[in-house]
Coordinates of N, CA and C in Angstrom, one line a residue:
Q1367 N 90.2 -35.8 -68.0 CA 91.5 -36.4 -67.6 C 92.4 -35.3 -67.0
V1368 N 93.0 -35.7 -65.9 CA 93.9 -34.7 -65.2 C 95.3 -35.5 -65.0
Q1369 N 96.3 -34.8 -65.5 CA 97.6 -35.4 -65.2 C 98.3 -34.5 -64.2
L1370 N 99.0 -35.2 -63.2 CA 99.6 -34.5 -62.1 C 101.1 -34.9 -62.1
V1371 N 101.9 -33.9 -62.0 CA 103.4 -34.1 -62.0 C 104.0 -33.5 -60.7
E1372 N 104.5 -34.3 -59.9 CA 105.1 -33.8 -58.6 C 106.6 -33.6 -58.8
S1373 N 107.1 -32.7 -57.9 CA 108.5 -32.4 -57.9 C 108.9 -31.8 -56.5
G1374 N 110.2 -31.8 -56.2 CA 110.6 -31.2 -55.0 C 111.0 -32.1 -53.9
G1375 N 110.9 -33.4 -54.1 CA 111.3 -34.3 -53.0 C 112.9 -34.3 -53.0
G1376 N 113.3 -35.1 -51.9 CA 114.8 -35.2 -51.8 C 115.2 -35.6 -50.4
L1377 N 116.5 -35.5 -50.1 CA 117.0 -35.9 -48.8 C 117.3 -34.6 -48.0
V1378 N 116.9 -34.6 -46.8 CA 117.1 -33.5 -45.9 C 117.3 -34.0 -44.5
Q1379 N 118.1 -33.2 -43.8 CA 118.3 -33.5 -42.4 C 117.1 -33.1 -41.5
A1380 N 117.0 -33.8 -40.4 CA 115.9 -33.5 -39.5 C 116.0 -32.1 -39.1
G1381 N 114.8 -31.4 -39.0 CA 114.8 -30.0 -38.8 C 114.7 -29.1 -40.0
G1382 N 115.0 -29.7 -41.1 CA 115.1 -29.0 -42.4 C 113.8 -28.8 -43.0
S1383 N 113.8 -28.2 -44.2 CA 112.6 -27.9 -44.9 C 112.6 -28.3 -46.4
L1384 N 111.5 -28.6 -46.9 CA 111.3 -28.9 -48.4 C 110.0 -28.4 -48.8
R1385 N 109.9 -28.1 -50.1 CA 108.7 -27.7 -50.7 C 108.4 -28.6 -51.9
L1386 N 107.2 -29.2 -51.8 CA 106.8 -30.1 -52.9 C 105.8 -29.3 -53.8
S1387 N 105.9 -29.6 -55.1 CA 105.0 -29.0 -56.1 C 104.3 -30.0 -56.9
C1388 N 103.1 -29.7 -57.2 CA 102.3 -30.6 -58.1 C 101.6 -29.8 -59.1
A1389 N 102.0 -30.0 -60.3 CA 101.4 -29.3 -61.5 C 100.3 -30.1 -62.1
A1390 N 99.1 -29.5 -62.2 CA 98.0 -30.2 -62.8 C 97.8 -29.7 -64.2
S1391 N 97.3 -30.6 -65.0 CA 97.1 -30.3 -66.5 C 95.7 -29.7 -66.7
R1392 N 95.0 -29.4 -65.7 CA 93.6 -28.9 -65.8 C 93.4 -27.8 -64.9
R1393 N 92.6 -26.8 -65.2 CA 92.4 -25.6 -64.4 C 91.7 -26.0 -63.1
F1394 N 92.1 -25.3 -62.0 CA 91.5 -25.7 -60.7 C 90.0 -25.6 -60.6
V1395 N 89.4 -24.7 -61.4 CA 88.0 -24.5 -61.3 C 87.2 -25.8 -61.5
S1396 N 87.9 -26.7 -62.3 CA 87.2 -28.0 -62.6 C 87.6 -29.1 -61.6
I1397 N 88.5 -28.8 -60.7 CA 88.9 -29.7 -59.7 C 88.2 -29.4 -58.4
N1398 N 87.6 -30.4 -57.7 CA 87.0 -30.2 -56.5 C 87.9 -30.0 -55.3
S1399 N 89.0 -30.7 -55.3 CA 90.0 -30.6 -54.3 C 91.3 -31.2 -54.7
M1400 N 92.4 -30.8 -54.1 CA 93.7 -31.4 -54.3 C 94.3 -31.7 -52.9
A1401 N 95.1 -32.7 -52.9 CA 95.6 -33.2 -51.6 C 97.0 -33.8 -51.8
W1402 N 97.7 -33.9 -50.7 CA 99.0 -34.6 -50.6 C 98.8 -35.8 -49.7
Y1403 N 99.2 -37.0 -50.2 CA 99.2 -38.2 -49.4 C 100.6 -38.6 -49.3
R1404 N 100.9 -39.5 -48.3 CA 102.2 -40.1 -48.2 C 102.1 -41.6 -47.8
Q1405 N 103.1 -42.3 -48.2 CA 103.2 -43.7 -47.9 C 104.6 -44.1 -47.5
A1406 N 104.8 -44.5 -46.3 CA 106.1 -45.0 -45.8 C 106.2 -46.5 -46.0
P1407 N 107.4 -47.0 -46.1 CA 107.5 -48.4 -46.3 C 106.8 -49.2 -45.2
G1408 N 106.0 -50.2 -45.7 CA 105.3 -51.1 -44.8 C 104.1 -50.5 -44.2
K1409 N 103.7 -49.2 -44.6 CA 102.5 -48.6 -44.0 C 101.5 -48.3 -45.1
Q1410 N 100.3 -48.0 -44.6 CA 99.3 -47.6 -45.6 C 99.4 -46.1 -46.0
R1411 N 98.9 -45.8 -47.2 CA 99.0 -44.4 -47.6 C 98.0 -43.6 -46.7
E1412 N 98.5 -42.4 -46.3 CA 97.7 -41.6 -45.5 C 97.6 -40.2 -46.0
L1413 N 96.5 -39.5 -45.7 CA 96.3 -38.2 -46.2 C 97.1 -37.3 -45.3
V1414 N 97.9 -36.4 -45.9 CA 98.7 -35.4 -45.2 C 98.0 -34.1 -45.1
A1415 N 97.5 -33.6 -46.2 CA 96.8 -32.3 -46.3 C 96.0 -32.2 -47.5
D1416 N 94.9 -31.4 -47.5 CA 94.1 -31.2 -48.7 C 93.6 -29.8 -48.7
I1417 N 93.2 -29.3 -49.9 CA 92.7 -28.0 -50.1 C 91.6 -28.1 -51.1
T1418 N 90.4 -27.5 -50.7 CA 89.3 -27.6 -51.6 C 89.3 -26.4 -52.7
W1419 N 88.4 -26.5 -53.6 CA 88.3 -25.5 -54.6 C 88.0 -24.1 -53.9
S1420 N 87.3 -24.1 -52.8 CA 87.0 -22.8 -52.1 C 88.2 -22.4 -51.3
G1421 N 89.2 -23.2 -51.1 CA 90.4 -22.8 -50.4 C 90.4 -23.3 -48.9
S1422 N 89.5 -24.1 -48.5 CA 89.5 -24.7 -47.2 C 90.6 -25.7 -47.1
R1423 N 91.3 -25.7 -46.0 CA 92.5 -26.6 -45.8 C 92.3 -27.5 -44.6
N1424 N 92.8 -28.7 -44.7 CA 92.8 -29.7 -43.6 C 94.2 -30.4 -43.6
Y1425 N 94.6 -30.7 -42.4 CA 95.9 -31.4 -42.1 C 95.7 -32.6 -41.2
V1426 N 96.5 -33.6 -41.4 CA 96.6 -34.7 -40.4 C 97.3 -34.1 -39.2
D1427 N 96.9 -34.6 -38.0 CA 97.4 -34.0 -36.8 C 98.9 -34.0 -36.7
S1428 N 99.6 -35.0 -37.2 CA 101.0 -35.1 -37.1 C 101.8 -34.1 -37.8
V1429 N 101.2 -33.3 -38.7 CA 101.9 -32.3 -39.5 C 101.4 -30.9 -39.2
K1430 N 100.3 -30.8 -38.4 CA 99.8 -29.5 -38.1 C 100.8 -28.6 -37.4
G1431 N 100.9 -27.3 -38.0 CA 101.9 -26.4 -37.4 C 103.3 -26.5 -38.1
R1432 N 103.5 -27.6 -38.9 CA 104.8 -27.8 -39.6 C 104.6 -27.8 -41.1
F1433 N 103.5 -28.2 -41.6 CA 103.3 -28.3 -43.1 C 102.2 -27.2 -43.4
A1434 N 102.3 -26.8 -44.7 CA 101.3 -25.8 -45.2 C 101.0 -26.1 -46.7
I1435 N 99.7 -26.3 -47.0 CA 99.3 -26.6 -48.3 C 98.8 -25.3 -48.9
S1436 N 99.2 -25.0 -50.2 CA 98.7 -23.8 -50.8 C 98.6 -24.1 -52.3
R1437 N 98.1 -23.1 -53.1 CA 97.8 -23.3 -54.5 C 98.1 -22.0 -55.2
D1438 N 98.5 -22.2 -56.5 CA 98.6 -21.0 -57.4 C 97.7 -21.4 -58.6
Q1439 N 96.6 -20.8 -58.6 CA 95.6 -21.1 -59.7 C 96.1 -20.7 -61.0
A1440 N 96.9 -19.7 -61.1 CA 97.4 -19.2 -62.4 C 98.4 -20.3 -63.0
K1441 N 99.0 -21.0 -62.1 CA 100.0 -22.0 -62.6 C 99.5 -23.4 -62.5
N1442 N 98.2 -23.5 -62.1 CA 97.6 -24.9 -61.9 C 98.5 -25.7 -61.0
T1443 N 99.0 -25.2 -60.0 CA 99.9 -25.9 -59.1 C 99.5 -25.8 -57.7
V1444 N 99.7 -26.9 -57.0 CA 99.5 -26.9 -55.5 C 100.9 -27.3 -54.9
Y1445 N 101.1 -26.7 -53.7 CA 102.4 -26.9 -53.0 C 102.2 -27.5 -51.6
L1446 N 103.2 -28.1 -51.2 CA 103.2 -28.6 -49.8 C 104.6 -28.1 -49.2
Q1447 N 104.5 -27.0 -48.4 CA 105.7 -26.5 -47.7 C 105.8 -27.3 -46.4
M1448 N 107.0 -27.9 -46.2 CA 107.2 -28.7 -45.1 C 108.4 -28.1 -44.3
Y1449 N 108.1 -27.8 -43.0 CA 109.1 -27.3 -42.1 C 109.4 -28.3 -41.0
S1450 N 110.5 -28.1 -40.3 CA 110.8 -28.9 -39.1 C 110.6 -30.4 -39.4
L1451 N 111.1 -30.8 -40.5 CA 110.9 -32.2 -40.9 C 111.6 -33.2 -39.8
K1452 N 110.9 -34.3 -39.7 CA 111.3 -35.4 -38.8 C 111.6 -36.7 -39.6
P1453 N 112.4 -37.6 -39.0 CA 112.6 -38.8 -39.7 C 111.3 -39.6 -40.0
E1454 N 110.3 -39.5 -39.2 CA 109.0 -40.1 -39.4 C 108.2 -39.5 -40.6
D1455 N 108.7 -38.4 -41.1 CA 108.1 -37.8 -42.3 C 108.6 -38.5 -43.6
T1456 N 109.6 -39.4 -43.4 CA 110.1 -40.1 -44.6 C 109.0 -40.9 -45.3
A1457 N 108.8 -40.7 -46.6 CA 107.8 -41.4 -47.3 C 107.8 -41.0 -48.7
V1458 N 107.1 -41.7 -49.6 CA 106.8 -41.2 -50.9 C 105.5 -40.4 -50.8
Y1459 N 105.6 -39.2 -51.3 CA 104.5 -38.2 -51.2 C 103.8 -38.2 -52.6
Y1460 N 102.5 -38.3 -52.6 CA 101.7 -38.4 -53.8 C 100.7 -37.2 -53.8
C1461 N 100.6 -36.6 -55.0 CA 99.6 -35.6 -55.2 C 98.3 -36.3 -55.7
N1462 N 97.2 -35.7 -55.3 CA 95.9 -36.3 -55.6 C 94.9 -35.2 -56.0
A1463 N 94.1 -35.4 -57.0 CA 93.1 -34.5 -57.4 C 91.8 -35.2 -57.6
R1464 N 90.7 -34.5 -57.1 CA 89.4 -35.1 -57.2 C 88.6 -34.2 -58.2
V1465 N 88.1 -34.8 -59.3 CA 87.3 -34.1 -60.3 C 86.0 -34.9 -60.3
G1466 N 85.0 -34.3 -59.7 CA 83.7 -35.0 -59.6 C 83.9 -36.3 -58.8
T1467 N 83.5 -37.4 -59.3 CA 83.7 -38.7 -58.6 C 85.0 -39.4 -59.0
I1468 N 85.8 -38.8 -59.8 CA 87.0 -39.4 -60.2 C 88.2 -38.8 -59.5
T1469 N 89.1 -39.8 -59.1 CA 90.4 -39.4 -58.4 C 91.6 -39.6 -59.2
Y1470 N 92.5 -38.7 -59.3 CA 93.7 -38.9 -60.1 C 94.9 -38.8 -59.1
W1471 N 96.0 -39.5 -59.5 CA 97.2 -39.5 -58.7 C 98.4 -39.2 -59.5
G1472 N 99.4 -38.5 -58.9 CA 100.6 -38.3 -59.5 C 101.5 -39.6 -59.3
Q1473 N 102.8 -39.5 -59.8 CA 103.6 -40.7 -59.7 C 104.4 -40.8 -58.4
G1474 N 104.3 -39.7 -57.6 CA 105.0 -39.8 -56.3 C 106.4 -39.2 -56.3
T1475 N 106.8 -38.6 -55.2 CA 108.1 -38.1 -55.1 C 108.6 -38.5 -53.7
Q1476 N 109.9 -38.9 -53.6 CA 110.5 -39.4 -52.4 C 111.0 -38.3 -51.5
V1477 N 110.6 -38.3 -50.2 CA 111.1 -37.4 -49.2 C 111.8 -38.3 -48.1
T1478 N 113.1 -38.1 -47.9 CA 113.8 -38.8 -46.9 C 114.4 -37.8 -45.9
V1479 N 114.1 -38.0 -44.7 CA 114.6 -37.2 -43.6 C 115.6 -38.0 -42.8
S1480 N 116.8 -37.5 -42.7 CA 117.8 -38.2 -41.9 C 117.9 -37.7 -40.5
S1481 N 118.2 -38.5 -39.6 CA 118.3 -38.1 -38.2 C 119.7 -37.6 -37.8

């Protein structure tokens, strides 16, 4: 069982920055990968960025060059640093962890970008 707790969301103006955090209750060595997803009103949940146990990173095209996913294994935490935020980044952001064939989700944190 893995419990994920997100924090760091909020309201920011366009062009601003935010950093999301996701604290996992289990050591990273037992987690295959962690990711950030987002879901805007009326839209499907989409993958924003992920990081594997080996440190490989992937990003959706719309955030490349603006967002950065990282991890602190000592703190069992993964981060999403978001720069140059746009109104279209407004969504609930969810942390995700894959342990073997099982996927765990956090409760979500709201990010709102005003124009």
